[in-house]
Each structure stands twice: as C-alpha cells, then as structure tokens.
Short mmCIF file of C-alpha atoms in Angstrom, two decimals:
data_model
loop_
_atom_site.label_atom_id
_atom_site.label_comp_id
_atom_site.label_asym_id
_atom_site.label_seq_id
_atom_site.Cartn_x
_atom_site.Cartn_y
_atom_site.Cartn_z
CA MET A 84 -37.50 26.35 -24.55
CA SER A 85 -37.62 30.02 -23.44
CA GLY A 86 -35.82 29.42 -20.41
CA PRO A 87 -35.53 27.30 -17.07
CA ARG A 88 -38.94 25.83 -15.97
CA VAL A 89 -39.62 23.80 -12.83
CA SER A 90 -42.99 21.60 -12.35
CA ASP A 91 -44.27 19.50 -9.40
CA ASP A 92 -47.40 18.51 -10.58
CA TYR A 93 -46.08 15.05 -11.62
CA ARG A 94 -46.41 11.46 -9.62
CA PHE A 95 -44.33 8.60 -11.13
CA ARG A 96 -45.00 5.03 -9.68
CA GLY A 97 -47.23 6.65 -7.12
CA ILE A 98 -44.23 9.04 -5.56
CA ASP A 99 -44.28 12.94 -6.47
CA THR A 100 -42.21 13.72 -8.43
CA VAL A 101 -40.77 17.24 -9.30
CA PHE A 102 -38.57 18.03 -12.72
CA LEU A 103 -36.24 20.88 -13.76
CA GLU A 104 -35.44 21.74 -17.11
CA ASN A 105 -33.62 24.16 -19.17
CA GLU A 106 -32.13 24.41 -22.58
CA HIS A 107 -29.17 21.77 -22.22
CA LEU A 108 -30.80 19.27 -19.16
CA ARG A 109 -33.91 17.96 -18.05
CA VAL A 110 -34.00 16.37 -14.48
CA GLU A 111 -36.42 14.41 -12.92
CA VAL A 112 -36.18 14.10 -8.75
CA LEU A 113 -38.39 11.80 -6.90
CA ALA A 114 -39.42 13.98 -3.92
CA GLY A 115 -41.49 11.24 -2.30
CA LYS A 116 -38.53 9.00 -2.50
CA GLY A 117 -35.33 10.23 -0.60
CA ALA A 118 -35.47 12.77 -3.22
CA ASP A 119 -33.28 10.56 -5.88
CA VAL A 120 -32.34 12.32 -8.64
CA THR A 121 -33.09 9.50 -11.28
CA GLU A 122 -32.83 11.38 -14.62
CA ILE A 123 -30.37 13.85 -15.87
CA ARG A 124 -30.66 14.06 -19.62
CA ASP A 125 -28.11 15.92 -22.07
CA LYS A 126 -30.83 17.09 -24.24
CA ARG A 127 -28.03 17.58 -27.30
CA THR A 128 -27.51 13.42 -27.74
CA ASP A 129 -30.77 12.34 -25.84
CA VAL A 130 -28.80 10.87 -22.93
CA ASN A 131 -29.70 10.24 -18.97
CA VAL A 132 -25.87 9.90 -17.99
CA LEU A 133 -27.54 8.42 -14.79
CA PHE A 134 -27.56 5.03 -14.46
CA GLU A 135 -30.80 3.13 -14.26
CA ALA A 136 -31.57 -0.13 -12.57
CA PRO A 137 -32.59 -2.77 -14.53
CA HIS A 138 -34.58 -5.01 -11.14
CA GLN A 139 -38.64 -4.21 -9.54
CA TRP A 140 -38.13 -1.16 -7.21
CA TYR A 141 -40.43 0.39 -5.36
CA GLY A 142 -41.54 3.53 -3.32
CA ALA A 143 -40.78 4.35 -0.12
CA ASP A 144 -44.87 3.37 1.22
CA HIS A 145 -44.42 0.30 -0.11
CA PRO A 146 -44.15 -2.61 2.37
CA GLU A 147 -40.95 -5.12 2.80
CA VAL A 148 -40.31 -7.30 0.31
CA GLY A 149 -40.07 -10.73 2.08
CA VAL A 150 -37.52 -10.98 5.32
CA SER A 151 -36.72 -7.37 6.60
CA ASP A 152 -33.14 -7.37 5.37
CA ARG A 153 -30.66 -4.23 6.03
CA ASP A 154 -28.78 -4.41 2.86
CA PHE A 155 -32.58 -4.65 0.89
CA ALA A 156 -34.41 -1.91 2.88
CA PHE A 157 -31.71 0.21 0.05
CA LEU A 158 -31.60 -2.09 -3.11
CA ASP A 159 -35.78 -3.10 -2.51
CA ARG A 160 -36.15 0.86 -3.18
CA TYR A 161 -33.04 1.94 -5.70
CA PRO A 162 -34.04 3.45 -9.14
CA GLY A 163 -30.50 3.85 -9.99
CA GLY A 164 -29.59 7.27 -10.26
CA TRP A 165 -28.56 10.28 -6.86
CA GLN A 166 -29.55 9.11 -3.63
CA ASP A 167 -28.30 11.63 -0.73
CA ALA A 168 -27.29 8.85 1.75
CA LEU A 169 -27.59 10.02 5.46
CA PRO A 170 -26.56 8.92 9.16
CA MET A 171 -24.00 6.94 6.82
CA ALA A 172 -22.86 4.92 4.56
CA GLY A 173 -22.47 1.53 3.55
CA GLY A 174 -23.50 -1.25 5.46
CA GLY A 175 -25.94 -1.23 8.22
CA ALA A 176 -25.63 -0.37 11.38
CA ASP A 177 -26.32 0.93 14.93
CA ALA A 178 -26.23 4.24 15.58
CA GLY A 179 -27.25 6.24 18.82
CA GLY A 180 -28.60 3.00 20.41
CA ALA A 181 -30.89 2.46 16.72
CA PRO A 182 -30.28 0.04 13.79
CA PHE A 183 -29.82 0.98 10.09
CA ALA A 184 -30.21 -0.95 6.81
CA GLN A 185 -27.98 -0.19 4.12
CA HIS A 186 -26.99 3.61 3.39
CA GLY A 187 -28.77 5.41 6.45
CA GLU A 188 -32.52 6.28 6.57
CA SER A 189 -32.45 9.26 4.23
CA SER A 190 -32.58 7.48 0.73
CA ILE A 191 -35.70 5.80 1.55
CA VAL A 192 -37.98 8.44 3.09
CA PRO A 193 -39.98 10.74 1.83
CA TRP A 194 -38.63 14.39 1.38
CA SER A 195 -40.76 17.74 1.40
CA ALA A 196 -40.26 19.89 -2.05
CA THR A 197 -40.67 23.73 -2.41
CA ILE A 198 -39.89 25.50 -5.78
CA THR A 199 -37.79 28.46 -4.54
CA GLU A 200 -37.42 30.28 -7.81
CA ASP A 201 -38.87 29.35 -11.44
CA SER A 202 -37.75 32.68 -13.13
CA ALA A 203 -36.65 33.28 -17.57
CA GLU A 204 -33.12 32.67 -15.33
CA ARG A 205 -33.02 29.83 -13.47
CA ALA A 206 -35.51 26.92 -11.65
CA ALA A 207 -34.80 25.92 -7.66
CA VAL A 208 -36.46 23.46 -5.73
CA ARG A 209 -36.06 23.13 -1.97
CA PHE A 210 -36.29 19.62 -1.34
CA GLU A 211 -36.14 18.65 3.25
CA VAL A 212 -36.39 16.30 5.17
CA ASP A 213 -36.33 15.58 8.82
CA LEU A 214 -34.83 11.96 9.73
CA SER A 215 -36.49 9.73 12.41
CA ARG A 216 -33.87 7.89 13.88
CA TYR A 217 -31.10 10.51 14.00
CA PRO A 218 -32.10 13.94 14.91
CA PHE A 219 -30.57 15.30 11.19
CA ARG A 220 -32.28 17.87 9.72
CA VAL A 221 -31.56 18.06 5.58
CA GLU A 222 -32.14 20.60 2.73
CA ARG A 223 -31.11 20.68 -0.47
CA GLU A 224 -31.58 23.26 -3.08
CA LEU A 225 -31.52 21.59 -7.01
CA SER A 226 -30.79 24.56 -9.44
CA LEU A 227 -30.52 25.22 -13.17
CA ALA A 228 -29.59 28.37 -14.23
CA ALA A 229 -30.31 29.76 -18.30
CA GLY A 230 -27.89 28.41 -20.57
CA GLU A 231 -26.29 26.52 -18.52
CA PRO A 232 -25.69 22.93 -19.05
CA ARG A 233 -25.47 22.20 -15.32
CA LEU A 234 -27.35 21.10 -12.49
CA HIS A 235 -25.91 22.38 -9.20
CA VAL A 236 -26.41 21.27 -5.70
CA ALA A 237 -26.50 22.79 -2.69
CA GLU A 238 -27.03 20.96 0.52
CA THR A 239 -26.98 21.48 4.29
CA VAL A 240 -27.10 19.03 7.23
CA THR A 241 -27.69 20.13 10.95
CA ASN A 242 -28.23 18.17 14.21
CA ARG A 243 -30.71 19.04 15.99
CA GLY A 244 -30.06 16.61 18.67
CA GLU A 245 -28.27 17.69 21.91
CA VAL A 246 -25.49 15.80 22.09
CA GLU A 247 -22.66 15.07 19.14
CA LEU A 248 -23.12 12.72 17.24
CA PRO A 249 -20.91 10.71 14.65
CA TYR A 250 -22.45 10.50 10.48
CA SER A 251 -21.11 9.85 6.94
CA TRP A 252 -22.36 11.32 4.23
CA LEU A 253 -22.15 9.52 1.08
CA GLN A 254 -23.31 11.42 -2.22
CA HIS A 255 -24.39 7.89 -3.84
CA ILE A 256 -24.17 8.80 -7.76
CA ALA A 257 -24.11 6.04 -10.28
CA LEU A 258 -23.73 6.43 -14.31
CA GLY A 259 -24.84 3.76 -16.64
CA GLU A 260 -24.94 3.09 -19.93
CA PRO A 261 -24.90 4.40 -23.12
CA LEU A 262 -22.58 7.06 -21.49
CA VAL A 263 -20.43 3.89 -19.71
CA ALA A 264 -19.07 1.69 -22.29
CA PRO A 265 -16.16 0.23 -23.12
CA GLY A 266 -15.13 3.16 -25.40
CA ALA A 267 -15.24 5.70 -22.10
CA ARG A 268 -12.58 6.78 -20.15
CA LEU A 269 -12.35 8.27 -16.27
CA ALA A 270 -10.40 11.03 -15.32
CA ALA A 271 -9.86 11.91 -11.75
CA ASP A 272 -7.72 14.34 -10.26
CA CYS A 273 -6.63 11.42 -7.37
CA ASP A 274 -3.29 10.27 -6.01
CA ARG A 275 -4.48 6.64 -4.48
CA VAL A 276 -6.63 3.94 -5.16
CA LEU A 277 -7.98 2.40 -1.43
CA VAL A 278 -9.37 -1.37 -2.24
CA ASP A 279 -12.24 -2.15 -0.05
CA PRO A 280 -10.91 -4.36 2.27
CA ASP A 281 -13.76 -6.34 2.72
CA HIS A 282 -15.64 -6.66 -0.51
CA ASP A 283 -15.54 -9.87 -1.64
CA PRO A 284 -17.47 -11.35 -4.84
CA PRO A 285 -15.96 -14.13 -7.35
CA THR A 286 -16.20 -11.44 -9.87
CA ARG A 287 -13.93 -8.84 -8.11
CA ARG A 288 -10.24 -8.35 -9.83
CA LEU A 289 -8.76 -5.87 -6.79
CA PRO A 290 -6.77 -7.57 -3.60
CA LYS A 291 -8.60 -6.66 -0.95
CA GLY A 292 -7.35 -3.50 1.12
CA ALA A 293 -4.87 -3.10 -1.45
CA THR A 294 -3.32 0.18 -1.81
CA PHE A 295 -1.94 1.52 -4.97
CA GLU A 296 -1.31 4.92 -6.80
CA TRP A 297 -3.65 6.18 -9.18
CA PRO A 298 -4.96 4.72 -11.57
CA VAL A 299 -3.33 1.77 -12.10
CA CYS A 300 -3.49 -1.72 -10.41
CA ASP A 301 0.44 -3.05 -11.38
CA PRO A 302 0.25 -6.98 -10.30
CA GLY A 303 4.39 -5.78 -9.53
CA ASP A 304 3.14 -3.63 -6.96
CA VAL A 305 0.77 -6.39 -4.95
CA PRO A 306 2.37 -8.37 -2.34
CA ASP A 307 2.49 -11.72 -3.09
CA ASP A 308 0.31 -13.26 -0.21
CA ALA A 309 -2.45 -10.60 -1.70
CA ASP A 310 -5.94 -12.97 -1.79
CA VAL A 311 -5.73 -12.29 -5.47
CA ALA A 312 -3.32 -10.82 -7.81
CA PRO A 313 -4.32 -9.42 -11.02
CA ASP A 314 -1.68 -11.16 -14.21
CA GLU A 315 -1.87 -7.74 -16.08
CA PRO A 316 -2.37 -4.31 -15.05
CA ILE A 317 -5.78 -2.86 -14.13
CA ASP A 318 -6.01 0.63 -15.31
CA LEU A 319 -9.28 1.88 -13.65
CA ARG A 320 -9.70 4.97 -16.37
CA GLU A 321 -10.80 2.75 -18.72
CA PHE A 322 -13.69 0.25 -18.32
CA PRO A 323 -14.40 -3.18 -19.17
CA PRO A 324 -17.07 -5.13 -21.93
CA ARG A 325 -19.86 -6.47 -19.50
CA GLU A 326 -18.69 -10.07 -20.91
CA ALA A 327 -15.95 -9.67 -18.37
CA ARG A 328 -18.32 -9.89 -15.29
CA VAL A 329 -15.99 -7.68 -13.48
CA HIS A 330 -17.36 -6.21 -10.17
CA ASP A 331 -14.91 -4.19 -7.65
CA ILE A 332 -14.86 -1.49 -5.01
CA ALA A 333 -12.12 1.18 -4.21
CA ALA A 334 -12.35 4.44 -3.18
CA LEU A 335 -10.49 6.99 -5.15
CA ALA A 336 -8.40 9.04 -2.44
CA ASP A 337 -6.08 12.04 -2.10
CA PHE A 338 -7.67 14.74 -4.68
CA SER A 339 -6.26 18.15 -5.30
CA SER A 340 -9.20 19.61 -6.30
CA GLY A 341 -12.67 17.11 -6.20
CA ALA A 342 -13.53 16.92 -9.47
CA TYR A 343 -13.80 13.60 -11.88
CA ALA A 344 -15.16 13.20 -15.38
CA VAL A 345 -16.22 10.16 -17.70
CA SER A 346 -15.98 10.59 -21.54
CA ASN A 347 -16.95 8.91 -24.15
CA PRO A 348 -16.01 9.84 -27.18
CA ASP A 349 -18.58 7.43 -29.59
CA LEU A 350 -21.36 10.07 -28.08
CA ASP A 351 -19.37 12.80 -28.32
CA LEU A 352 -20.39 12.85 -24.67
CA ARG A 353 -18.64 14.21 -21.22
CA VAL A 354 -19.83 14.29 -17.44
CA ASP A 355 -17.93 16.28 -14.77
CA VAL A 356 -18.44 16.10 -11.09
CA SER A 357 -16.81 18.85 -9.31
CA PHE A 358 -17.70 18.82 -5.37
CA ASP A 359 -16.45 19.78 -1.59
CA ALA A 360 -12.94 17.73 -1.13
CA ASP A 361 -12.14 18.88 2.23
CA LEU A 362 -15.70 17.35 3.21
CA TYR A 363 -15.97 14.42 0.91
CA GLU A 364 -12.36 12.93 1.11
CA TYR A 365 -13.08 9.81 -0.88
CA VAL A 366 -14.82 9.18 -4.28
CA TRP A 367 -16.34 5.61 -3.85
CA TYR A 368 -15.66 3.35 -7.16
CA TRP A 369 -18.41 0.92 -7.67
CA GLY A 370 -17.15 -0.63 -11.17
CA ALA A 371 -20.33 -3.42 -11.66
CA PHE A 372 -19.61 -4.62 -15.05
CA GLY A 373 -22.15 -7.56 -15.60
CA GLY A 374 -20.43 -8.78 -12.37
CA PHE A 375 -22.75 -8.28 -10.02
CA GLU A 376 -24.25 -11.39 -9.59
CA ALA A 377 -26.51 -11.61 -6.43
CA ALA A 378 -29.65 -10.33 -6.26
CA PRO A 379 -30.90 -7.74 -6.95
CA PHE A 380 -29.30 -7.35 -10.33
CA PHE A 381 -28.22 -10.96 -11.38
CA GLY A 382 -25.76 -9.69 -13.87
CA ARG A 383 -28.30 -7.53 -15.58
CA ASN A 384 -26.20 -4.34 -14.57
CA TYR A 385 -23.27 -2.58 -16.46
CA ASN A 386 -22.69 0.86 -14.59
CA VAL A 387 -19.97 2.74 -12.50
CA GLY A 388 -20.94 4.45 -8.94
CA LEU A 389 -18.29 7.69 -8.48
CA GLU A 390 -19.81 8.49 -5.29
CA PRO A 391 -18.05 11.21 -3.56
CA CYS A 392 -18.33 10.28 0.40
CA THR A 393 -16.67 11.66 3.52
CA SER A 394 -15.20 7.81 4.75
CA ARG A 395 -14.82 4.57 4.35
CA PRO A 396 -14.76 2.09 4.02
CA VAL A 397 -18.11 0.64 2.49
CA ALA A 398 -19.03 -1.68 5.68
CA GLY A 399 -20.58 0.98 7.45
CA LEU A 400 -20.22 3.55 9.91
CA ASP A 401 -19.32 1.35 12.41
CA ALA A 402 -16.31 1.00 10.23
CA ALA A 403 -15.60 4.56 9.74
CA VAL A 404 -15.81 5.31 13.30
CA GLU A 405 -13.38 2.58 14.13
CA ASN A 406 -10.62 4.13 11.42
CA GLY A 407 -11.32 7.32 12.36
CA THR A 408 -12.99 8.87 9.30
CA ALA A 409 -16.42 9.36 10.33
CA ASN A 410 -17.58 13.01 10.66
CA ARG A 411 -19.22 14.52 13.81
CA LEU A 412 -21.57 17.00 14.13
CA ASP A 413 -21.86 18.89 17.68
CA ALA A 414 -25.57 19.39 18.98
CA GLY A 415 -26.94 22.11 16.81
CA GLU A 416 -24.08 22.37 14.40
CA SER A 417 -24.86 22.71 10.52
CA VAL A 418 -22.25 21.36 7.65
CA SER A 419 -22.96 22.57 4.14
CA THR A 420 -21.51 21.80 1.03
CA GLU A 421 -22.18 21.88 -2.77
CA LEU A 422 -21.67 19.90 -6.14
CA ASP A 423 -22.18 20.72 -9.68
CA LEU A 424 -22.69 18.45 -12.29
CA ALA A 425 -22.46 19.10 -16.13
CA VAL A 426 -22.28 17.93 -19.45
CA GLY A 427 -21.06 18.98 -22.96
CA PRO A 428 -19.14 17.34 -26.01
CA VAL A 429 -15.50 14.88 -25.22
CA ASP A 430 -13.29 18.29 -26.73
CA GLU A 431 -14.40 21.01 -23.78
#
C-alpha cells in the first residue's frame, strides 16, 4: 500500500467499526462499543498481538444477560483487546451517588468517531464520549504515521461538573496468543510488585497482599503466615504453560520511565508499550494462563493483561480512595496523556 488509510464504513456484529492501516499495522476499533481496540495486527508476521476473548460477547445496546451484575456488565461485552476504563477501574463501586459496574462506564457505551486526518503522511480518528453517570468528557485520538509500526494514542479527560471528583483511569491492554506463549518474555522498567490483596481463586500462585522486588517472588521473601507460599521462585518475566492453570493479579510499581515489552523469539515479534508513568503509576498484571476457571472463561483464555492504571487495587474506586491512590479532577479541569504501542523484530 502507498501510505496510511482510514475507514469508518464498517459495522461488526452491528457495531460501528473503524479501521486504520499503514504499511506495518492494521488496527480495528469498535467505536460503537467503548472505542475498544480489538485488533493491532503486525503485517510482517500476520499476528494480532491483542487477546481475543473466546466467549460470546455483545455490543453496547444488547440487553443484559441473566441477572444484572456489576462484574458482568463489562464481561458480557468484553471482546478482549484494549479498553479505556473510566471513571473507575476494577470492581464495581458507588461514586457521586451512582452505582457503577466493573471498570466503570466508558468501556460499555458507544463513542462517536470522526476522521481527523486521512493523508499520505498520517491516518487519525478522534473518538469522543460524554459519560452519563459521571460528568466526564473523554476525547481519544488514535493515529498511524506513514512508515511507522506504532499506534499512537492521545487522550484528554475533562470534568464538566461543578464539584471535584475522584477517579481511576485504566488502559485495559490485554495481549494474547500467539504472542503470549511459554517461550515469550516480559520486560518492564519497574522495581516492585504489589500482589492484589483480594484476588483469591484456587489457581493463583502469589500470596495475597505480598510485596516483592521485580521480577521474582522468592519463597524466602514470603512471610511465614502468608496464605499461600510458592515452592520455588516465580519469575514474572516468564509465562507459564496453559496446563499450569495459573491466574494471578498484581500491580507493577515504581516505573522509571513508563515502558514494558513482550518478546516472542519464535515469532521474531516484540511489542513495546510506553506511557506516562507520572500519571499511570501502576501497571496491573492480569496473568490468566488457563487458570481463570470461572465465568465467562472457564479455563479457555491464555493471556496477559498489562494495564497502565492511575490507582490500585482491583477492588475498585472505593478502595483506591481509601488507600489514597485515587486521582482527583477539579471542576472544569482536564488531564491529558499519550501512549504508544509499537511492534518490531525481537532484536530491535
């Protein structure tokens, strides 16, 4: 192809869908459902680096499945990929007098999409949404430049209310097979790992609430009264095989520059993600390697979520406010950020 291009003429499962493309990448965005990025395909290897959910999922306008539930409002509509979660991240919570489901509102509602550039040098689309239960306006531009194997994201959140409000902001990036595999490796420029204090499936390896230096949880560093203790060191740079049936959740912390990478030498494919570590102080680590044995996955997913977030833990905004990690926006105030996801050979 001669250069970048963009199209908003598609619908997928009845959802308005936008495609951006250049020489290196093909990007699919579900504008009509959370502006979810569901495909970032490296053309050199023909690999979609994002996780593709194995269960049936629905668009924003589909009625709830079964009994209304704070967790499943998100999961019933979760296609995998990359979601923008606002005004809160993690479990459902009450905020400003309104109840919210898991990961807030922005990921389960339609966004508008406007092509802002379609030239030989750059393809760009602006996605916008005004949330209903929180007075936040979100503007998000995705772009591809000619000749660059990199998706650029520029985003602004504005509090259009007249009172100060707490929030958590999560970039719910989940990488999947074939990129994520036992032969692949994770690199991150962080110093500490904070294991989630509430995550408690029988398939987790890490002690609840434990803290250890990146990247190894060593049995000798685990307190004697820990609820579980590993028999041997757990190196989070490595991905366990599916048959290990692992499901871990933690937060990577103390980033020096805001970057991580997943490399797969068997595919000769590397994915680099960069973000503003002053805003996103944590990267949530969701390691679901065949061990998410409850609904909706029932052991079918093999993926790693590496999700820049302004707060912790995954219990939700109430817990983030309580532990002091929730951010706040004054009336009329905005916060802006930029992220990049780039692909290339392992040796680059």
